[in-house]
Amino acid sequence: MFVLIWTTLLFTVRDTGASLEGTPFCEKGFCITLSEEEITAEAGLCVVIPCSFTTSYYFRPQHVVWYKCEPSKTKCTDSDIIFNTNKNNNKTQSGFRGRVSLLEPDVSRRNCSIMVNDITESDSGSYQLRVNGLLNERTDGFRFSPRTTVSVKDLTQKPTVMIPPLTEGQQSTLSCTAPGLCSGSDPEITWTWRGAGEKDSHIPGNITDFRTENLTAVTWRHSSTLTFNSSAEHHGTNISCKVSFTNNITTEETVTLNVAYVRKLKSREYKCEGG
Ligand SMILES: *[C@@H]1O[C@H](CO)[C@@H](O)[C@H](O)[C@H]1NC(C)=O
Ligand SMILES: *[C@@H]1O[C@H](CO)[C@@H](O)[C@H](O)[C@H]1NC(C)=O
Ligand SMILES: *[C@@H]1O[C@H](CO)[C@@H](O)[C@H](O)[C@H]1NC(C)=O
Ligand SMILES: *[C@@H]1O[C@H](CO)[C@@H](O)[C@H](O)[C@H]1NC(C)=O
Ligand SMILES: *[C@@H]1O[C@H](CO)[C@@H](O)[C@H](O)[C@H]1NC(C)=O
Ligand SMILES: *[C@@H]1O[C@H](CO)[C@@H](O)[C@H](O)[C@H]1NC(C)=O
Ligand SMILES: CC(=O)N[C@H]1CO[C@H](CO)[C@@H](O)[C@@H]1O
């Protein structure tokens, strides 16, 4: 009996755990599921706002509209529109144009999740949804009252630099992958070589290759490779990979090279040892 109660409890806890994605909020036959917790994101990358809604049987959704306003404002207004699937509507704020996309483009599936790309601190705020469509074949719409708060922080994620084992005289390829899986602007990736006591310089024999990989329809991974011939002089030097996103947002990772090489004995030393 005790075991049975305990199992029931566990399942109950797990059920409420699912409300991390939010519980539906219903009003006048329209329900929306939004994150109840603040969504945090990093500048330069992107943010996904998970969202879904249901409507009465008689309402046919055609377009979704997203607003963004100050959390202190009781109601977002028309001047706060940041996205509208109805392209004929030109009220969207210019700063958001081209940066917002629906993850599921088919509005009839009632999935209103959006991705906002190339974000900056000013994208922090309270996001609200409206759905426009037909109620019994007449135009109608509904603005949901729940809002999701997004908070954009400074970029702290670093690029990932992969180095194969390096051997003197052999050609090696290093790779640097930018943080974030977004669909915004391509970042710029640059490599810098920091030799001991020398000024920063670009890598000699700079064979760099920029690659963009689409993982899904909306997420892309950006990486750059650097191919060079390892030499003993590279041992102990540092290589940095810097990733620059739009709005001058940058992040950098530095690695120290470890080159396997045959130690060359100077002729004087050779004589000493030989003698
Ligand atoms: C928006 O569209 C309306 C009608 O389509 C047009 O009259 C108006 O000039 C447009 N405004 C802007 C800023 O493009
Ligand atoms: C909405 O669509 C996105 C992208 O296809 C998907 O990841 C997400 O799970 C969907 N959400 C719901 C509630 O179906
Ligand atoms: C390489 O980087 C390490 C730590 O990142 C630093 O301690 C070292 O001084 C650097 N070496 C050179 C040659 O810049
Ligand atoms: C690396 O070494 C190979 C063979 O010595 C040579 O053909 C190639 O041009 C070198 N590449 C660079 C980037 O120096
Ligand atoms: C990636 O892009 C290529 C061409 O742009 C496309 O054919 C392919 O379907 C895309 N893959 C995914 C998973 O979206
Ligand atoms: C980015 O930074 C560089 C140098 O720090 C500066 O010259 C340039 O104007 C900046 N660009 C923007 C868009 O802020
Ligand atoms: C100097 C050098 O090796 N340059 C190379 C840089 O990378 C491009 C693309 O792989 C090569 O075509 C160049 O020869």
Coordinates of C-alpha atoms and ligand atoms in Angstrom, one line a residue:
M1 CA 0.0 0.0 0.0
F2 CA 2.8 2.4 1.0
V3 CA 4.6 1.6 -2.2
L4 CA 1.5 2.3 -4.2
I5 CA 1.0 5.7 -2.7
W6 CA 4.7 6.6 -3.2
T7 CA 4.5 5.6 -6.9
T8 CA 1.4 7.8 -7.3
L9 CA 3.2 10.7 -5.7
L10 CA 6.2 10.3 -7.9
F11 CA 4.0 10.3 -11.0
T12 CA 2.2 13.4 -9.7
V13 CA 5.5 15.2 -9.3
R14 CA 6.6 14.2 -12.7
D15 CA 3.3 15.5 -14.2
T16 CA 3.7 18.9 -12.6
G17 CA 7.3 18.9 -13.7
A18 CA 6.1 19.1 -17.3
S19 CA 4.7 22.6 -16.5
L20 CA 8.2 23.9 -17.1
E21 CA 6.8 24.4 -20.6
G22 CA 3.8 26.1 -19.0
T23 CA 0.2 25.1 -18.3
P24 CA -2.5 26.2 -20.7
F25 CA -4.2 29.4 -19.8
C26 CA -7.8 29.6 -21.2
E27 CA -10.1 32.5 -21.8
K28 CA -13.2 32.7 -24.1
G29 CA -12.4 29.4 -25.7
F30 CA -8.9 30.3 -26.6
C31 CA -6.0 28.6 -24.7
I32 CA -2.3 29.3 -24.8
T33 CA 0.7 27.4 -23.4
L34 CA 3.7 29.7 -22.8
S35 CA 6.7 29.4 -20.6
E36 CA 5.9 30.6 -17.1
E37 CA 9.5 31.1 -16.3
E38 CA 11.7 33.8 -17.6
I39 CA 13.6 32.7 -20.7
T40 CA 17.3 33.7 -20.6
A41 CA 19.4 34.1 -23.7
E42 CA 22.8 35.4 -24.7
A43 CA 23.5 38.4 -26.9
G44 CA 24.7 37.6 -30.4
L45 CA 22.9 34.2 -30.4
C46 CA 19.2 33.6 -30.6
V47 CA 16.2 32.8 -28.4
V48 CA 13.4 30.4 -28.9
I49 CA 10.0 31.1 -27.3
P50 CA 8.1 27.9 -27.1
C51 CA 4.3 28.5 -27.6
S52 CA 1.2 26.6 -28.6
F53 CA -2.5 27.5 -28.6
T54 CA -5.9 26.0 -29.1
T55 CA -9.1 27.7 -30.3
S56 CA -12.7 26.8 -30.5
Y57 CA -13.8 24.5 -33.2
Y58 CA -15.4 27.3 -35.2
F59 CA -12.3 29.5 -35.3
R60 CA -9.8 29.0 -38.1
P61 CA -6.4 30.6 -37.4
Q62 CA -4.8 32.3 -40.4
H63 CA -2.1 34.5 -39.0
V64 CA -0.1 35.0 -35.8
V65 CA 1.1 38.3 -34.5
W66 CA 3.8 38.8 -31.8
Y67 CA 4.2 41.9 -29.7
K68 CA 7.1 42.8 -27.4
C69 CA 6.8 45.5 -24.8
E70 CA 8.1 46.5 -21.4
P71 CA 7.0 44.1 -18.6
S72 CA 5.7 47.1 -16.7
K73 CA 3.2 48.0 -19.5
T74 CA -0.2 46.5 -18.8
K75 CA -0.9 45.9 -22.4
C76 CA 1.3 45.8 -25.5
T77 CA 0.1 48.1 -28.3
D78 CA 0.1 48.1 -32.1
S79 CA 3.4 49.9 -32.1
D80 CA 4.9 46.9 -30.2
I81 CA 4.3 44.5 -33.1
I82 CA 7.6 42.6 -33.9
F83 CA 6.3 39.9 -36.2
N84 CA 3.2 39.1 -38.3
T85 CA 2.8 36.1 -40.6
N86 CA 0.6 38.4 -42.7
K87 CA 3.2 39.9 -44.9
N88 CA 0.8 42.6 -46.1
N89 CA 0.9 44.1 -42.7
N90 CA 3.7 46.6 -42.5
K91 CA 3.3 47.7 -38.9
T92 CA 6.2 45.5 -37.6
Q93 CA 9.0 47.3 -35.9
S94 CA 11.9 47.7 -38.4
G95 CA 14.5 46.5 -35.8
F96 CA 12.9 43.0 -35.8
R97 CA 12.4 42.6 -39.6
G98 CA 14.0 39.4 -40.8
R99 CA 15.0 38.4 -37.3
V100 CA 11.9 36.5 -36.2
S101 CA 10.6 33.2 -37.7
L102 CA 8.0 30.7 -36.8
L103 CA 9.4 27.3 -36.1
E104 CA 6.3 25.7 -37.6
P105 CA 5.3 27.8 -40.6
D106 CA 1.9 26.2 -40.9
V107 CA -0.3 28.4 -38.6
S108 CA -3.2 25.9 -38.7
R109 CA -1.1 23.5 -36.6
R110 CA -1.5 26.1 -33.7
N111 CA 2.2 26.0 -32.9
C112 CA 3.3 29.6 -32.3
S113 CA 6.9 29.0 -31.2
I114 CA 9.3 31.6 -32.6
M115 CA 13.0 32.1 -32.9
V116 CA 14.5 35.6 -32.6
N117 CA 18.0 35.8 -34.1
D118 CA 20.9 38.2 -33.7
I119 CA 19.6 39.2 -30.3
T120 CA 20.9 42.1 -28.2
E121 CA 20.0 43.3 -24.7
S122 CA 17.3 45.5 -26.1
D123 CA 15.3 42.4 -27.1
S124 CA 14.7 41.7 -23.4
G125 CA 11.0 42.2 -22.5
S126 CA 7.6 40.7 -22.4
Y127 CA 6.3 38.8 -25.5
Q128 CA 2.6 38.5 -26.3
L129 CA 0.7 36.7 -29.0
R130 CA -2.4 37.5 -31.1
V131 CA -4.0 35.1 -33.5
N132 CA -6.1 36.4 -36.5
G133 CA -8.4 34.2 -38.5
L134 CA -12.0 33.4 -39.4
L135 CA -14.8 32.7 -37.0
N136 CA -17.7 31.2 -38.9
E137 CA -16.1 32.7 -42.1
R138 CA -15.9 36.2 -40.7
T139 CA -12.6 37.9 -39.8
D140 CA -11.9 37.7 -36.1
G141 CA -8.9 37.7 -33.8
F142 CA -7.9 37.2 -30.2
R143 CA -5.1 38.6 -28.1
F144 CA -3.9 36.2 -25.4
S145 CA -3.2 37.9 -22.1
P146 CA -0.3 35.7 -20.7
R147 CA 3.1 37.0 -21.7
T148 CA 6.6 35.4 -21.6
T149 CA 9.5 37.3 -20.3
V150 CA 12.8 37.1 -22.2
S151 CA 16.0 38.3 -20.6
V152 CA 19.1 38.8 -22.7
K153 CA 22.5 38.6 -21.0
D154 CA 26.1 39.1 -22.2
L155 CA 27.6 36.4 -24.3
T156 CA 29.6 34.0 -22.2
Q157 CA 29.7 30.9 -24.4
K158 CA 33.0 30.4 -26.1
P159 CA 33.9 28.8 -29.4
T160 CA 34.9 25.1 -29.4
V161 CA 38.4 24.6 -30.8
M162 CA 39.4 21.0 -31.7
I163 CA 43.1 20.1 -32.2
P164 CA 44.2 16.8 -33.5
P165 CA 47.6 15.4 -32.2
L166 CA 50.2 17.6 -33.9
T167 CA 53.5 16.2 -35.3
E168 CA 56.4 18.2 -36.6
G169 CA 56.4 18.4 -40.4
Q170 CA 52.9 17.0 -40.8
Q171 CA 49.9 18.9 -42.1
S172 CA 47.2 19.3 -39.5
T173 CA 43.7 20.8 -39.5
L174 CA 42.3 22.6 -36.5
S175 CA 38.6 23.5 -36.3
C176 CA 36.7 26.2 -34.5
T177 CA 32.9 26.0 -34.0
A178 CA 30.9 29.1 -33.1
P179 CA 28.5 28.8 -30.1
G180 CA 24.8 28.8 -30.8
L181 CA 22.4 26.9 -33.1
C182 CA 20.5 29.7 -34.7
S183 CA 19.5 30.9 -38.2
G184 CA 20.7 34.5 -38.0
S185 CA 23.5 36.2 -39.8
D186 CA 26.7 34.2 -40.4
P187 CA 29.3 35.1 -37.8
E188 CA 32.9 36.0 -38.8
I189 CA 35.5 33.6 -37.6
T190 CA 39.2 34.6 -37.4
W191 CA 42.3 32.8 -36.3
T192 CA 45.3 34.5 -34.6
W193 CA 48.6 33.0 -33.8
R194 CA 50.4 34.2 -30.7
G195 CA 54.0 33.2 -30.7
A196 CA 56.1 33.7 -27.6
G197 CA 57.1 37.3 -27.2
E198 CA 55.8 38.1 -30.6
K199 CA 52.9 40.3 -31.7
D200 CA 49.7 38.7 -32.7
S201 CA 49.8 37.6 -36.3
H202 CA 47.7 35.7 -38.7
I203 CA 48.6 32.1 -39.1
P204 CA 51.3 31.5 -41.7
G205 CA 50.0 29.2 -44.5
N206 CA 46.5 30.4 -43.8
I207 CA 44.2 27.9 -45.2
T208 CA 40.9 28.7 -43.6
D209 CA 37.6 27.3 -44.7
F210 CA 34.3 28.6 -43.4
R211 CA 31.5 26.2 -43.3
T212 CA 27.8 26.5 -42.4
E213 CA 25.9 23.3 -41.6
N214 CA 22.1 23.3 -41.4
L215 CA 21.1 20.9 -38.7
T216 CA 17.4 21.5 -39.0
A217 CA 15.4 23.9 -41.2
V218 CA 16.1 26.7 -38.7
T219 CA 19.3 25.8 -36.9
W220 CA 22.8 26.2 -38.4
R221 CA 26.2 25.5 -37.1
H222 CA 29.1 27.6 -38.2
S223 CA 32.7 26.5 -38.1
S224 CA 36.1 27.4 -39.6
T225 CA 39.1 25.1 -40.2
L226 CA 42.7 26.0 -40.3
T227 CA 45.2 23.8 -42.1
F228 CA 48.9 24.3 -41.5
N229 CA 52.2 22.4 -41.4
S230 CA 53.3 21.9 -37.8
S231 CA 56.8 22.7 -36.9
A232 CA 58.8 22.6 -33.6
E233 CA 58.5 26.4 -33.4
H234 CA 54.7 26.1 -32.9
H235 CA 55.2 24.1 -29.8
G236 CA 54.0 26.0 -26.7
T237 CA 52.5 28.9 -28.8
N238 CA 48.9 29.9 -28.6
I239 CA 46.3 30.1 -31.2
S240 CA 43.1 32.0 -30.8
C241 CA 39.8 31.7 -32.6
K242 CA 37.6 34.7 -32.5
V243 CA 33.9 34.6 -33.5
S244 CA 32.2 37.9 -34.3
F245 CA 28.5 38.1 -34.4
T246 CA 26.5 41.1 -35.6
N247 CA 26.5 44.3 -33.4
N248 CA 30.2 43.8 -32.6
I249 CA 29.4 40.9 -30.2
T250 CA 32.5 38.7 -30.0
T251 CA 33.8 35.7 -28.1
E252 CA 37.2 34.1 -28.2
E253 CA 39.0 30.9 -27.2
T254 CA 42.7 30.4 -26.9
V255 CA 44.5 27.0 -27.0
T256 CA 48.2 26.2 -26.5
L257 CA 49.7 24.0 -29.2
N258 CA 51.5 20.8 -28.2
V259 CA 53.6 19.6 -31.1
A260 CA 55.4 16.3 -31.0
Y261 CA 58.9 16.8 -32.4
V262 CA 62.3 15.3 -32.4
R263 CA 64.7 17.3 -30.4
K264 CA 67.5 18.5 -32.5
L265 CA 70.9 18.6 -30.7
K266 CA 73.1 21.5 -31.5
S267 CA 76.4 20.5 -32.9
R268 CA 78.3 21.8 -29.8
E269 CA 76.3 19.6 -27.6
Y270 CA 76.8 16.7 -29.9
K271 CA 80.6 17.2 -29.7
C272 CA 80.5 17.3 -25.9
E273 CA 78.4 14.2 -25.7
G274 CA 80.7 12.5 -28.3
G275 CA 83.9 13.5 -26.6
Ligands
LIG1 C1 1.7 50.6 -45.0 O1 0.7 50.1 -45.9 C2 -0.3 51.1 -46.2 C3 -1.3 50.4 -47.0 O2 -0.9 49.2 -47.6 C4 0.4 52.3 -46.9 O3 -0.6 53.2 -47.1 C5 1.4 52.8 -45.9 O4 2.1 53.9 -46.6 C6 2.4 51.8 -45.5 N1 3.4 52.3 -44.6 C7 4.7 52.1 -44.6 C8 5.5 52.7 -43.5 O5 5.2 51.4 -45.5
LIG2 C1 6.3 23.4 -32.4 O1 7.2 23.3 -33.5 C2 8.5 23.1 -33.1 C3 9.3 23.0 -34.4 O2 8.8 22.1 -35.3 C4 8.7 21.9 -32.3 O3 10.1 21.7 -31.9 C5 7.8 22.0 -31.0 O4 7.9 20.8 -30.3 C6 6.4 22.2 -31.4 N1 5.6 22.5 -30.2 C7 4.5 21.8 -30.0 C8 3.8 22.2 -28.8 O5 4.0 21.0 -30.8
LIG3 C1 49.3 30.9 -23.8 O1 48.1 31.0 -23.0 C2 48.3 30.7 -21.7 C3 47.0 30.6 -21.0 O2 45.9 30.8 -21.8 C4 49.3 31.7 -21.0 O3 49.5 31.3 -19.7 C5 50.6 31.7 -21.8 O4 51.4 32.7 -21.3 C6 50.3 32.0 -23.3 N1 51.6 31.8 -24.0 C7 52.0 32.7 -24.9 C8 53.2 32.3 -25.6 O5 51.3 33.7 -25.2
LIG4 C1 52.8 21.7 -46.1 O1 53.8 20.8 -46.5 C2 53.6 20.1 -47.7 C3 54.7 19.1 -48.0 O2 55.9 19.6 -47.5 C4 53.5 21.2 -48.8 O3 53.3 20.6 -50.0 C5 52.4 22.2 -48.5 O4 52.4 23.3 -49.4 C6 52.7 22.8 -47.1 N1 51.5 23.6 -46.8 C7 51.6 24.8 -46.2 C8 50.4 25.5 -45.8 O5 52.7 25.3 -45.9
LIG5 C1 19.8 21.7 -45.5 O1 19.9 22.5 -46.7 C2 19.8 21.8 -47.9 C3 20.1 22.7 -49.0 O2 20.0 24.1 -48.6 C4 18.5 21.1 -48.0 O3 18.4 20.4 -49.2 C5 18.3 20.2 -46.8 O4 17.0 19.6 -46.8 C6 18.5 21.0 -45.5 N1 18.4 20.1 -44.4 C7 17.6 20.2 -43.4 C8 17.6 19.2 -42.4 O5 16.8 21.1 -43.4
LIG6 C1 32.6 47.7 -34.1 O1 33.8 47.9 -33.5 C2 34.8 48.5 -34.3 C3 36.1 48.6 -33.6 O2 35.9 48.4 -32.2 C4 34.2 49.9 -34.7 O3 35.1 50.5 -35.6 C5 32.9 49.7 -35.4 O4 32.3 51.0 -35.7 C6 31.9 48.9 -34.5 N1 30.7 48.7 -35.3 C7 29.5 48.7 -34.8 C8 28.4 48.4 -35.7 O5 29.3 49.1 -33.6
LIG7 C1 49.0 30.1 -48.5 C2 47.9 29.1 -48.7 O1 48.2 27.9 -48.5 N1 46.7 29.5 -49.0 C3 45.6 28.7 -49.1 C4 44.4 29.2 -48.2 O2 43.3 28.4 -48.3 C5 42.8 28.3 -49.7 C6 41.5 27.5 -49.6 O3 41.7 26.2 -49.0 C7 43.8 27.7 -50.6 O4 43.3 27.7 -51.9 C8 45.1 28.6 -50.5 O5 46.1 28.0 -51.3

